[in-house]
Every structure is written in structure tokens, then in C-alpha cells.
Coordinates of C-alpha atoms and ligand atoms in Angstrom, one line a residue:
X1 CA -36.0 -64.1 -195.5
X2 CA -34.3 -63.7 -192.1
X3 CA -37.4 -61.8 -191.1
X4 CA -39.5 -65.0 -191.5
X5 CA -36.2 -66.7 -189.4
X6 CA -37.2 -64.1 -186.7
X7 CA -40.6 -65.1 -186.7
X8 CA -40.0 -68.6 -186.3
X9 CA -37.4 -67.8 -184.1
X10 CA -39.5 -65.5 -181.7
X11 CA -42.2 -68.3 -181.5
X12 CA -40.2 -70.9 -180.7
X13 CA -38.6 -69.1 -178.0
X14 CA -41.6 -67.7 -176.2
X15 CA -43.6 -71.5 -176.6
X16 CA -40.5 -72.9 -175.0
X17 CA -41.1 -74.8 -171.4
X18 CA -38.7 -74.6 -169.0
X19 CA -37.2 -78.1 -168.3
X20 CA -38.5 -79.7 -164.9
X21 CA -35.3 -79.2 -162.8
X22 CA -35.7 -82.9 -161.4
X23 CA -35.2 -84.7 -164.7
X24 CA -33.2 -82.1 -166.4
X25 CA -29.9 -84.6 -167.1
X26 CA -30.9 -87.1 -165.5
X27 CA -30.3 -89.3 -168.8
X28 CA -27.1 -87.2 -169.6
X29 CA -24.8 -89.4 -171.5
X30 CA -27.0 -92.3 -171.5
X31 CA -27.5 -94.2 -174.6
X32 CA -30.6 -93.6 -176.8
X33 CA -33.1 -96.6 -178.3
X34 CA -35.8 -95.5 -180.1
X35 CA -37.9 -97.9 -181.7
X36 CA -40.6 -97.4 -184.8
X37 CA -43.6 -99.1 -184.2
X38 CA -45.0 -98.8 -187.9
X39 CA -48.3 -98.2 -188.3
X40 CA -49.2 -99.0 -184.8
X41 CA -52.2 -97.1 -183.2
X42 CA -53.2 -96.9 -179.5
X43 CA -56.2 -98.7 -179.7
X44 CA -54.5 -101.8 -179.8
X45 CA -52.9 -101.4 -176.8
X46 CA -55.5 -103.8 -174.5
X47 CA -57.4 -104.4 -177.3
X48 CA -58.9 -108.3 -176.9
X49 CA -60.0 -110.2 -180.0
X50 CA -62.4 -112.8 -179.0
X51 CA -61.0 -112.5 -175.1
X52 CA -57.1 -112.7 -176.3
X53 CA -55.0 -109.8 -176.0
X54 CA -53.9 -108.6 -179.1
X55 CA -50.2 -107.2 -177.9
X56 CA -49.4 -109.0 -174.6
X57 CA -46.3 -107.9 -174.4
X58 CA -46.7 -103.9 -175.3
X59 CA -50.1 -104.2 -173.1
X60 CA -47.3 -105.2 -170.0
X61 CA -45.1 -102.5 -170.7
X62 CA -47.7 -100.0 -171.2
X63 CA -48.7 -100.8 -167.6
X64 CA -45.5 -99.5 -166.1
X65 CA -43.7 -103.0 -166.7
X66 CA -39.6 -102.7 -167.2
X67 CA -40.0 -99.2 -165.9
X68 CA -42.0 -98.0 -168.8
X69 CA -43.9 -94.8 -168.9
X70 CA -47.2 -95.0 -171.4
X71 CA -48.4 -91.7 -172.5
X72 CA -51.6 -92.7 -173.8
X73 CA -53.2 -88.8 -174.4
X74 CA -49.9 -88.8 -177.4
X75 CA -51.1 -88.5 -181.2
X76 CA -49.1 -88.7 -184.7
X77 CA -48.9 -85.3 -186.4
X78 CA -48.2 -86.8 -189.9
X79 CA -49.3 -85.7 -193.0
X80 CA -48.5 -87.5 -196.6
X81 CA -44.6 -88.2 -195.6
X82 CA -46.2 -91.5 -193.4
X83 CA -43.0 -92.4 -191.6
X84 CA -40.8 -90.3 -192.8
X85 CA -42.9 -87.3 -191.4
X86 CA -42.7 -88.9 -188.2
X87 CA -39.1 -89.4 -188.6
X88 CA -38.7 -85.7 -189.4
X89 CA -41.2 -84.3 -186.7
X90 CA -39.4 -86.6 -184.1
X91 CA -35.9 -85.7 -184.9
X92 CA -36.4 -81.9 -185.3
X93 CA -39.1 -80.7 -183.8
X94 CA -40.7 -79.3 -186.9
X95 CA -43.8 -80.4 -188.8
X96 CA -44.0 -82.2 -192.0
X97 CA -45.5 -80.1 -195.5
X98 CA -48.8 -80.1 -195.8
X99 CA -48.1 -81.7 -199.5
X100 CA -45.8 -84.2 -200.3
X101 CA -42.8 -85.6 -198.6
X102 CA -40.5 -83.3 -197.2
X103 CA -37.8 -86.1 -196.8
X104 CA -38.5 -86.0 -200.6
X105 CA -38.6 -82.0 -201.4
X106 CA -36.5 -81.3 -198.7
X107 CA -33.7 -83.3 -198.7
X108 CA -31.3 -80.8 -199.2
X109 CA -32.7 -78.2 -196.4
X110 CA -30.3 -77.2 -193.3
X111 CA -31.1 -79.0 -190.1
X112 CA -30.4 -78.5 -186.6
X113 CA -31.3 -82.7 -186.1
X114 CA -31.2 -83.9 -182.5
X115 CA -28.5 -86.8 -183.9
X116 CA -26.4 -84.2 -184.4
X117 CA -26.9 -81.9 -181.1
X118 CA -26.7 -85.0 -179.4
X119 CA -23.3 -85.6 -181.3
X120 CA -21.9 -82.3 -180.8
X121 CA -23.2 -81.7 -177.0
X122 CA -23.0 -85.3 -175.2
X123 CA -20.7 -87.3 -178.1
X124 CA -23.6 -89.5 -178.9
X125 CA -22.9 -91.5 -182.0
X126 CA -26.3 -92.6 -184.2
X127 CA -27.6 -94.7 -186.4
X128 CA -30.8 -95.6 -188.5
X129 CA -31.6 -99.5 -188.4
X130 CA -34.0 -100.8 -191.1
X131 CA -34.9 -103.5 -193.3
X132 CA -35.7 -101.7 -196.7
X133 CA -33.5 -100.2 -199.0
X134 CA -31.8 -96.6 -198.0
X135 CA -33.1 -94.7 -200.9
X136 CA -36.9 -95.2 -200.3
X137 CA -38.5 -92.0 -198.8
X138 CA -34.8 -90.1 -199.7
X139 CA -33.7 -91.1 -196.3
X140 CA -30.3 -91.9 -198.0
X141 CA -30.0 -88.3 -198.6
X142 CA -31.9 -86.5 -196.0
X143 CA -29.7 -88.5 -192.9
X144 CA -27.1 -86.7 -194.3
X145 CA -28.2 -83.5 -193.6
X146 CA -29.3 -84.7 -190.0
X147 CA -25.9 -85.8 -189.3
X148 CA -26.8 -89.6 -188.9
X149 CA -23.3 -91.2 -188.5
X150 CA -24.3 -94.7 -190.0
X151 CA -27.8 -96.0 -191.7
X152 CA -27.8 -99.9 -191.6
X153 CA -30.3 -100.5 -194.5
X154 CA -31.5 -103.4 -196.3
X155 CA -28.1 -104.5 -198.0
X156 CA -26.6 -105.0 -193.9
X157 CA -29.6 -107.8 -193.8
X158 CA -30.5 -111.2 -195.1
X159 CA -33.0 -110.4 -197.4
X160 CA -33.9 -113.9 -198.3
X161 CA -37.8 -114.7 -199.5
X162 CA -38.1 -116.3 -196.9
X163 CA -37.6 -113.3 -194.7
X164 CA -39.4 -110.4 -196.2
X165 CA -43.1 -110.1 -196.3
X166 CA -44.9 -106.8 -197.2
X167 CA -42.6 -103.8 -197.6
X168 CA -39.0 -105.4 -196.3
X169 CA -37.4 -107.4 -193.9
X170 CA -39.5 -109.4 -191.3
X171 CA -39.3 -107.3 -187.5
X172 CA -38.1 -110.5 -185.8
X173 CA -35.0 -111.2 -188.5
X174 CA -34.5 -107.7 -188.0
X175 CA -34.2 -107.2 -184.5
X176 CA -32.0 -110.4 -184.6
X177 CA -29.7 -109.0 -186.6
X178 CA -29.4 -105.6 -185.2
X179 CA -28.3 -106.8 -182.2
X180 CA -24.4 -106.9 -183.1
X181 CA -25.3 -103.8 -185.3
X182 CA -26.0 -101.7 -181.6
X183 CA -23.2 -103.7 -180.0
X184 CA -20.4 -102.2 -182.7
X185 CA -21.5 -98.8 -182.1
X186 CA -19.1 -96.4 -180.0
X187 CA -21.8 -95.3 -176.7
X188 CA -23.0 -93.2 -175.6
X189 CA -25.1 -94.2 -179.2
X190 CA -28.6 -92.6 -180.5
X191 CA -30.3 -95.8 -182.4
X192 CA -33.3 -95.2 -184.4
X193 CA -34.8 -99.1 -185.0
X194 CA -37.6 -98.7 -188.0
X195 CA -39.8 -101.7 -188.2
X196 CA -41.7 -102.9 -191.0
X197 CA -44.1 -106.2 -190.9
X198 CA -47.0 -104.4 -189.4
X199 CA -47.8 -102.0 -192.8
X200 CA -50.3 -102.3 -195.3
X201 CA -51.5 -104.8 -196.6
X202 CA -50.7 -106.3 -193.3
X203 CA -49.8 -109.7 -194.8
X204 CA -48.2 -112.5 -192.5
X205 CA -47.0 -115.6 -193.4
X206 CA -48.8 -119.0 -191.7
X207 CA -45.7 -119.8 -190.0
X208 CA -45.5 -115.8 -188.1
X209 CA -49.4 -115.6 -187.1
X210 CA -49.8 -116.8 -183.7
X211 CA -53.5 -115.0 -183.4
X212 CA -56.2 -115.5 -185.3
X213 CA -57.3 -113.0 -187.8
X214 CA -60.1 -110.3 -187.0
X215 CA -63.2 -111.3 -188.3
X216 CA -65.0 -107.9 -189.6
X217 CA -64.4 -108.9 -193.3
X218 CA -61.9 -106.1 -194.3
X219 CA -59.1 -107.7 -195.4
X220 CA -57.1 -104.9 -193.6
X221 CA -58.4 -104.5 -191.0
X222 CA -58.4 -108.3 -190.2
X223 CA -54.6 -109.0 -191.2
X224 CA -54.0 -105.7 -189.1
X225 CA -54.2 -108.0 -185.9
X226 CA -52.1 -110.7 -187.0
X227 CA -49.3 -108.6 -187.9
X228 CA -49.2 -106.1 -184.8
X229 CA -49.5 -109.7 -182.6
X230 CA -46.3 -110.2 -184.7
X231 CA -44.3 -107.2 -184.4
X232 CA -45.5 -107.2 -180.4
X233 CA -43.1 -110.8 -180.3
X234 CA -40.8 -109.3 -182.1
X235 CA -40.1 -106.0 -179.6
X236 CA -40.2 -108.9 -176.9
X237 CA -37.7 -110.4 -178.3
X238 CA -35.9 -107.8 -178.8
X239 CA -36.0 -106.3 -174.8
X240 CA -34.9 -109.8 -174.3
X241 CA -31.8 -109.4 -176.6
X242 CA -31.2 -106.3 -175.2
X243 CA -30.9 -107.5 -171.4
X244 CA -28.7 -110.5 -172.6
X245 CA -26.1 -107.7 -174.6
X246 CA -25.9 -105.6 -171.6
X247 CA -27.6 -102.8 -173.8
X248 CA -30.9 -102.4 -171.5
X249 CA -30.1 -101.3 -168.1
X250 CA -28.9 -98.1 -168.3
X251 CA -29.9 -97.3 -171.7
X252 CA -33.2 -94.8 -172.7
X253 CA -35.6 -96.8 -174.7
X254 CA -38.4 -95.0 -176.9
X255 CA -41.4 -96.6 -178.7
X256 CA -44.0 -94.7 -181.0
X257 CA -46.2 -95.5 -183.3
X258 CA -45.7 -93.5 -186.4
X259 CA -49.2 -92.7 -187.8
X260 CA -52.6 -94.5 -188.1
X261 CA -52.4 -97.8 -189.5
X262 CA -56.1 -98.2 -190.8
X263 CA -57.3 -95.3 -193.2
X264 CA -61.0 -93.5 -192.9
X265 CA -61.5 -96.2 -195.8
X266 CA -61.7 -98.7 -193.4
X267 CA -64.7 -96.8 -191.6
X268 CA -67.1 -99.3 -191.8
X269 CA -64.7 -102.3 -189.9
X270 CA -63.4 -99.6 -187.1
X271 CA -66.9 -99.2 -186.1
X272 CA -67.5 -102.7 -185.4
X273 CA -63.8 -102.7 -184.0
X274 CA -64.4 -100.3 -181.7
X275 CA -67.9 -100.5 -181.5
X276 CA -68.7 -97.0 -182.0
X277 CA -69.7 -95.0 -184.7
X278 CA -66.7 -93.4 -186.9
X279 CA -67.5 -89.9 -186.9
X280 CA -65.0 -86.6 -187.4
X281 CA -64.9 -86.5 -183.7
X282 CA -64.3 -90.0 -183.9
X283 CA -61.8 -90.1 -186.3
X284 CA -59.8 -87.3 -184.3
X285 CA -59.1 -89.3 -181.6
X286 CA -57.7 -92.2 -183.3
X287 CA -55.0 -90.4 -184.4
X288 CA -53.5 -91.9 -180.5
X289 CA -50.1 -93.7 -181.4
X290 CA -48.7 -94.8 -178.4
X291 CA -45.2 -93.3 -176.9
X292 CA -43.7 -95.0 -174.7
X293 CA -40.4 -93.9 -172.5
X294 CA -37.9 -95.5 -170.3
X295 CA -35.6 -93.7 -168.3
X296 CA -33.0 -95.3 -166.1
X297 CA -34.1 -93.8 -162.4
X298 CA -37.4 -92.9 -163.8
X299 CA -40.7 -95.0 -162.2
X300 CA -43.1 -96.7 -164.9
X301 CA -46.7 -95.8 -165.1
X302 CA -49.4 -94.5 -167.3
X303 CA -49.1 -90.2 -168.0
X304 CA -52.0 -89.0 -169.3
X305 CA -49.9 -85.7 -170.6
X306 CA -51.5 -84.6 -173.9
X307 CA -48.8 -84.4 -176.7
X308 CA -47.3 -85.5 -179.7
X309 CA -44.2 -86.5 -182.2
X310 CA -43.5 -82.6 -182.3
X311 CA -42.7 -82.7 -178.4
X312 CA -40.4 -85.4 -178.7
X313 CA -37.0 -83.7 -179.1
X314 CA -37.0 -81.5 -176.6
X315 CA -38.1 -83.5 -174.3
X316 CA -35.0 -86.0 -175.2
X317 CA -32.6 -83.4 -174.9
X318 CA -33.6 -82.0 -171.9
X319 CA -33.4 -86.0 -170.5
X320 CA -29.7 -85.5 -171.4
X321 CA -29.3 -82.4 -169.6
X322 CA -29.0 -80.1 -173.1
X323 CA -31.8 -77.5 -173.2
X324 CA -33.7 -77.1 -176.3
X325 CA -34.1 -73.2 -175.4
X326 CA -31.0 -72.1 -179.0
X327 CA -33.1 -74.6 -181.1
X328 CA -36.1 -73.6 -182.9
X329 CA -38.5 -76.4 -181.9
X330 CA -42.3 -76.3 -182.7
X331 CA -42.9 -79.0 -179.4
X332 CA -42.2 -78.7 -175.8
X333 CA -40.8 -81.2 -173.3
X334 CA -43.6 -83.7 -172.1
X335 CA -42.4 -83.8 -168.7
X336 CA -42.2 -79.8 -167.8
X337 CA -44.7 -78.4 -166.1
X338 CA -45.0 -75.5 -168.9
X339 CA -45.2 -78.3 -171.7
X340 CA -48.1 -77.6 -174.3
X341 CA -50.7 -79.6 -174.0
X342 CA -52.4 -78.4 -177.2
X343 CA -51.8 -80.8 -180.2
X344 CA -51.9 -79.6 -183.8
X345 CA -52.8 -82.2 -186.4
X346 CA -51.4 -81.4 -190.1
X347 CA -54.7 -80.5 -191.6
X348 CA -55.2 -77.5 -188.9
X349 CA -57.6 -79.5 -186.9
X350 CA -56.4 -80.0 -183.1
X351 CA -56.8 -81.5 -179.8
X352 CA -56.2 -80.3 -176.2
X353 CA -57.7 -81.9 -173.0
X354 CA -60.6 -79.8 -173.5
X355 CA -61.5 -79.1 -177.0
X356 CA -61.6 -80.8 -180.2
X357 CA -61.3 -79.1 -183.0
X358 CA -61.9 -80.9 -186.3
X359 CA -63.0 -79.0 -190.1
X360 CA -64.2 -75.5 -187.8
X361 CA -66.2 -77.7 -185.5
X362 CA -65.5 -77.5 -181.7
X363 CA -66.4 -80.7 -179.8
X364 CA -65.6 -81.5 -176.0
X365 CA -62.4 -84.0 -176.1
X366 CA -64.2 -86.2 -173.5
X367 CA -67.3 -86.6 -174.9
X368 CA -67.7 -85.8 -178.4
X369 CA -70.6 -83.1 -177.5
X370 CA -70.7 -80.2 -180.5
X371 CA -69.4 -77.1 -178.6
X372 CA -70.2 -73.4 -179.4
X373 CA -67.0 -71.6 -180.2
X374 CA -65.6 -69.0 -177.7
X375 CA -63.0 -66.8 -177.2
X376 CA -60.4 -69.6 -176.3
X377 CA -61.2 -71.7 -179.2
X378 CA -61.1 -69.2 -181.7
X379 CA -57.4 -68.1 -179.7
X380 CA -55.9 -72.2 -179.8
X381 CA -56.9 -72.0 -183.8
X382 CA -55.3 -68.9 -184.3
X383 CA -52.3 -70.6 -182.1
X384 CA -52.4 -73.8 -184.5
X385 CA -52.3 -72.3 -187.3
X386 CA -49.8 -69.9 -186.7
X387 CA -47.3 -73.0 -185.8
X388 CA -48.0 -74.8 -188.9
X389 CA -47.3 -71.8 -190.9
X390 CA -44.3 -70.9 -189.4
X391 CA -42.8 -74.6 -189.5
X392 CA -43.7 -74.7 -193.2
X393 CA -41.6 -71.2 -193.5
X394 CA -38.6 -72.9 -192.1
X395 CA -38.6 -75.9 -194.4
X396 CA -40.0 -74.0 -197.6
X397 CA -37.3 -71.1 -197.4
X398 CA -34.5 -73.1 -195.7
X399 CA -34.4 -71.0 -192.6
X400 CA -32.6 -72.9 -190.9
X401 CA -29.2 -72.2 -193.1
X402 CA -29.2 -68.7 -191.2
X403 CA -29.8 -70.1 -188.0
X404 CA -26.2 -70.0 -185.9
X405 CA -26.5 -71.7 -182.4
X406 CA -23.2 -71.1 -180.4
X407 CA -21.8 -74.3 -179.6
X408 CA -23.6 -76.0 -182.4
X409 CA -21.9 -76.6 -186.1
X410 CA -23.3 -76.6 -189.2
X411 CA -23.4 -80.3 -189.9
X412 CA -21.3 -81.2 -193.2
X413 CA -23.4 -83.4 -195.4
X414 CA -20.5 -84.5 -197.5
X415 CA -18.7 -86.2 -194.7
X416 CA -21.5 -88.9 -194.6
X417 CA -21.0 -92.4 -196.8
X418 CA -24.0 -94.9 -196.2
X419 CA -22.3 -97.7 -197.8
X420 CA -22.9 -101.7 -196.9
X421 CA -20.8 -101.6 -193.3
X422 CA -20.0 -105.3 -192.2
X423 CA -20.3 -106.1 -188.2
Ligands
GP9_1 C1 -40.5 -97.9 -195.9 C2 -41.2 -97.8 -194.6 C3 -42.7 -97.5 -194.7 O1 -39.2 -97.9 -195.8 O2 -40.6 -97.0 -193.6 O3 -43.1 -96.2 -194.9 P1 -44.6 -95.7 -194.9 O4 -45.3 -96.4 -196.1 O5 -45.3 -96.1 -193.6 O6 -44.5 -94.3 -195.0
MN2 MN1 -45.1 -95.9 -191.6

């Protein structure tokens, strides 16, 4: 009901962090790269198999290289949607059902999608990039309703044998070929690069692996190394390709990884991996997907912010000088001084500096220590779950269809065609 809208609408508004006035549109107009690092977790990132780094290349940039700033306190807030959760949570700001898909059950919802505020305030054009067919996770549908202008999906690739191993197109091939894709774009553009190699069953082919395989015995877990080296070269490769088309500079480049690669079925090799025992506490904190940030005029370095896909909209819009205040968003901008440092998992468990809350049990963040409950704890659950709930109100009654912005139209899903555009 619009009652429920009010809710939402009334918590959104009195979460909401005031942009940091520095950085408030200091990206305005600036192109937009974000790129999908599937499946990739944090603990990679200067991770050494037998003394050889794992991801050479993302190890560089996480340490400030090509201006980069590495959040490495930043977890996935995915539930059973896997990437298309995170696509949803990154574009709107709003958490994914706590069953099912809700690119899948929700595909015909009203949104209020940052490709299309970006359209309507700053004239960005966008596009989704990837190398699988457009109708797996509904995304053929659902872009629609985000006001994605074009989706370059598996029929705008060479999908030769040769070129695809586990779900779709290899990452290298596929950054390759994007290339001209981004170059035909109108700018300022918003391109949203999904990659694919490094997914279960993490299978590379001899001629790709240029690491060894891990050595634990899980067949996952060991591949898992192999194919993140891989799709490390290929987002080289790709920041190379980027420099040479004059697309880097002055553009805003985002990576993320999109939820955990290795399940709690993998328990057993983790523990050896990371040489620690996999408890709940445990498992909490590998939620960590890295996110990663460039910002023309921004330094690099490492943030230790707390935060997570939920904060990423607003913080993208206020980069371009468009404040998220009219917008119901469940995150808050990771560089304002007000942002929300406490991070809500799907399940209801949660992390903050402090605590760590997994299954009704507190435990210190830092050190894993059981703590009592108190007054603050049982406040940040109340907090969490009160966000969830109200997220799963706007996608389960459509609230959003009620929901006028001035200066923002209704996006018209009709006007959208995904079919095979040629570059
Ligand atoms: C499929 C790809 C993988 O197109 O994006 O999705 P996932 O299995 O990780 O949800
Ligand atoms: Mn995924």
C-alpha cells in the first residue's frame, strides 16, 4: 500500500548521508566502467600459492596503483539471485528476496535504476556487456525496466568452442571484443562489463592456466586459483586496451566481486587455505568481495570504510554531482562522513567494525571473541532487520510504481529492443 511506500520512504530518507561536499560532482559527466569480477572474494587479493601471487595485477591496483582506491572492509549482500542480486543491489540500492531470484519474480517491478537517473540527470548512455545469452537470470527483461539502453550479450560475440569454457565466453575474448563495443557508445556512457571464466566449476583450459593449481584436493577449490590467475590477465589486459582507446583517463572505473566464490561446502579446503578454522564467525567475514574505485582527481590507496553492494549507488551518483536524497536507497555513499558503516547480510546476520552478528550470536569483528549482547546490539538487529523488511516491501508490492521523483520519468519498458547490434 502507499503506507508501506511511506515507510520505505521515511527510512530511506532519515538513513540518508549527506554527500562529502569535496567529491560531491567531482565525476559529474564522467564516463562510468564498472566491471564484474565473478565470483571473486577478497582473500585472494595477496593471496600466495607456494610464494606466487595469485592476482598480480589486482594485488597492484589494490595498492593504490592507476589511482585505485581498495576498500577492503566491503562485503557481497547476495542471497540466491548470485549475480543477478548483485546486479540488482548495485544498480538500485535495494536488496535481493530472501527466496529466489528477484531478476526472475521481479522482472516486471517499477525501478528507479541508476542507468536511468544517470540517463535522465547527466545524459549517460549504458550498456550491459556479457558473454552468455540475454535471457539467463531474466536480465533480457528486467534491463528493460532499468532503462539499460543496449545489452551486448552472447550473440554480439564469437562463441566458438574454442572460446567458451564453463558458463560462456572466455574473460580475455571478451574484453577483446568489447573494446569497439565501448568505443561505439555515445559518452558520457555507464558500461556494466560481466565476466564469466572464474565460476563454478572453475574449469580452465591447458592453454589459459599460467599458475599451478591449489593443491588441497578439492577440485574447486584448486581450479578456483587457476581461473581467478586468468581473469586477473584478463582485467590487465583490458586496463591496457582501455589506455590505448583513449577510454581510461578521464573515465570512472569500478571493480566488485559479486558474491563468494567457494560455498561452506568447501569448509574443509578453506581451512587449510586460509589456515584457520571455518567457523560462523569465520564464515562471516569471508563474505569480503573486493570494491575497487577509480576517480579521475581522486588519490589511490587502501579505505578501510565498512560497506557493501547496497552502498554502491549512491555513492556513484553523488561522484556525479546527483544526490541520492528523492531516491529510496537502502545504502549510503562510502565516502560521506555520515555513511553507514553497518552491513546487513541477506540472512539477517551483520557486520559493523565492532560487532558480528551471525545466527543471534554477537562476536567482536576483530577477533572472533563470543560477545554478551547489549543494548547496541540488540538496537543494530532491530536496524537490520527493519531494512530488509522494508526493501522486500518495495519489491514484493511494487512500491516503487507510486514513487514520483520530480525531474525523474517513469522509464518506458517498451521502448527497449535487445536485439544482435553489429559494431
Ligand atoms: C550467468 C552468470 C553467472 O550469465 O552471470 O551467474 P551466477 O551463477 O554467478 O549467478
Ligand atoms: Mn556470479
Amino acid at each position: 500500500s502507499s503506507d508501506d511506500l511511506t515507510n520505505a520512504k521515511h527510512y530511506t530518507s532519515s538513513h540518508y548521508a549527506e554527500p562529502n561536499e569535496e567529491l560531491f560532482g567531482i565525476a559529474e559527466g564522467k564516463n562510468i566502467i564498472k566491471i564484474h569480477l565473478e565470483s571473486f572474494q577478497s582473500f585472494l587479493i595477496d593471496y600466495e600459492l607456494d610464494g606466487e601471487e595469485v592476482t598480480p595485477f589486482l594485488n597492484r591496483l589494490a595498492h593504490g596503483e592507476d589511482d585505485i582506491q581498495y576498500f577492503d572492509q566491503f562485503f557481497h549482500q547476495t542471497g540466491q539471485g548470485k549475480t543477478s542480486d548483485a546486479e540488482l543491489i548495485l544498480d538500485n540500492s535495494i536488496f535481493g528476496l530472501p527466496t529466489g531470484a528477484a531478476f526472475v519474480t521481479k522482472g516486471q517491478n517499477t525501478f528507479q535504476s541508476l542507468p536511468a537517473v544517470l540517463n535522465q540527470e547527466k545524459g549517460h548512455t549504458s550498456a550491459v556487456l556479457h558473454g552468455d545469452y540475454k535471457s539467463f537470470w531474466n536480465r533480457d527483461q528486467i534491463y528493460k525496466q532499468f532503462g539499460i539502453d543496449y545489452f551486448f550479450d552472447a550473440s554480439s560475440y564469437h562463441m566458438e568452442d574454442d572460446a567458451v569454457v564453463n558458463l560462456g565466453l572466455k574473460d580475455k575474448p571478451f574484453f577483446k571484443e568489447s573494446i569497439p563495443m565501448l568505443e561505439s557508445l555515445d559518452q558520457p556512457f555507464y558500461a556494466h562489463l560481466i565476466t564469466l571464466t572464474n565460476h563454478y566449476p572453475f574449469i580452465l583450459d591447458e592453454e589459459d592456466a599460467s599458475l599451478a593449481r591449489g593443491t588441497t584436493g578439492d577440485k574447486t577449490v584448486d581450479g578456483y586459483f587457476q581461473t581467478a590467475r586468468y581473469l586477473d590477465e584478463a582485467v590487465e589486459q583490458f586496463f591496457d586496451d582501455l589506455k590505448e582507446a583513449g577510454l581510461f583517463e578521464d573515465s570512472v572505473i569500478v571493480l566488485y566481486g559479486d558474491h563468494q566464490g567457494i560455498s561452506e561446502n568447501h569448509n574443509r579446503a578453506m581451512s587449510e587455505v586460509l589456515d584457520t578454522e571455518i567457523t560462523p564467525y569465520q564464515n562471516a567475514q569471508n563474505q569480503r568481495v573486493p570494491f575497487m574505485i577509480r576517480v579521475p582527481g581522486m588519490e589511490g590507496g587502501v579505505k578501510h570504510t565498512f560497506g557493501g553492494e547496497i552502498d554502491v549507488m549512491p555513492t556513484l551518483l553523488h561522484l556525479q554531482g546527483v544526490d541520492a536524497k528523492p531516491y529510496i536507497t537502502f545504502g549510503t555513499d562510502l565516502f560521506s562522513d555520515e555513511h553507514d558503516e553497518t552491513v546487513a547480510f541477506r540472512d539477517g546476520s551483520f557486520v559493523t567494525p565492532t560487532y558480528t552478528s551471525v545466527a543471534g550470536t554477537m562476536y567482536d569483528t576483530a577477533s572472533g571473541e563470543v560477545l554478551e549482547s547489549n543494548q547496541e546490539t540488540e538496537r543494530l538487529m532491530e536496524k537490520v532487520s527493519e531494512q530488509l523488511q522494508l526493501s522486500d516491501d518495495v519489491l514484493y508490492q511494487d512500491l516503487l510504481r507510486f514513487h514520483s521523483i520530480s525531474n525523474f520519468e517513469p522509464v518506458k519498458p517498451k521502448e527497449y529492443f535487445y536485439g544482435t547490434k553489429s559494431t
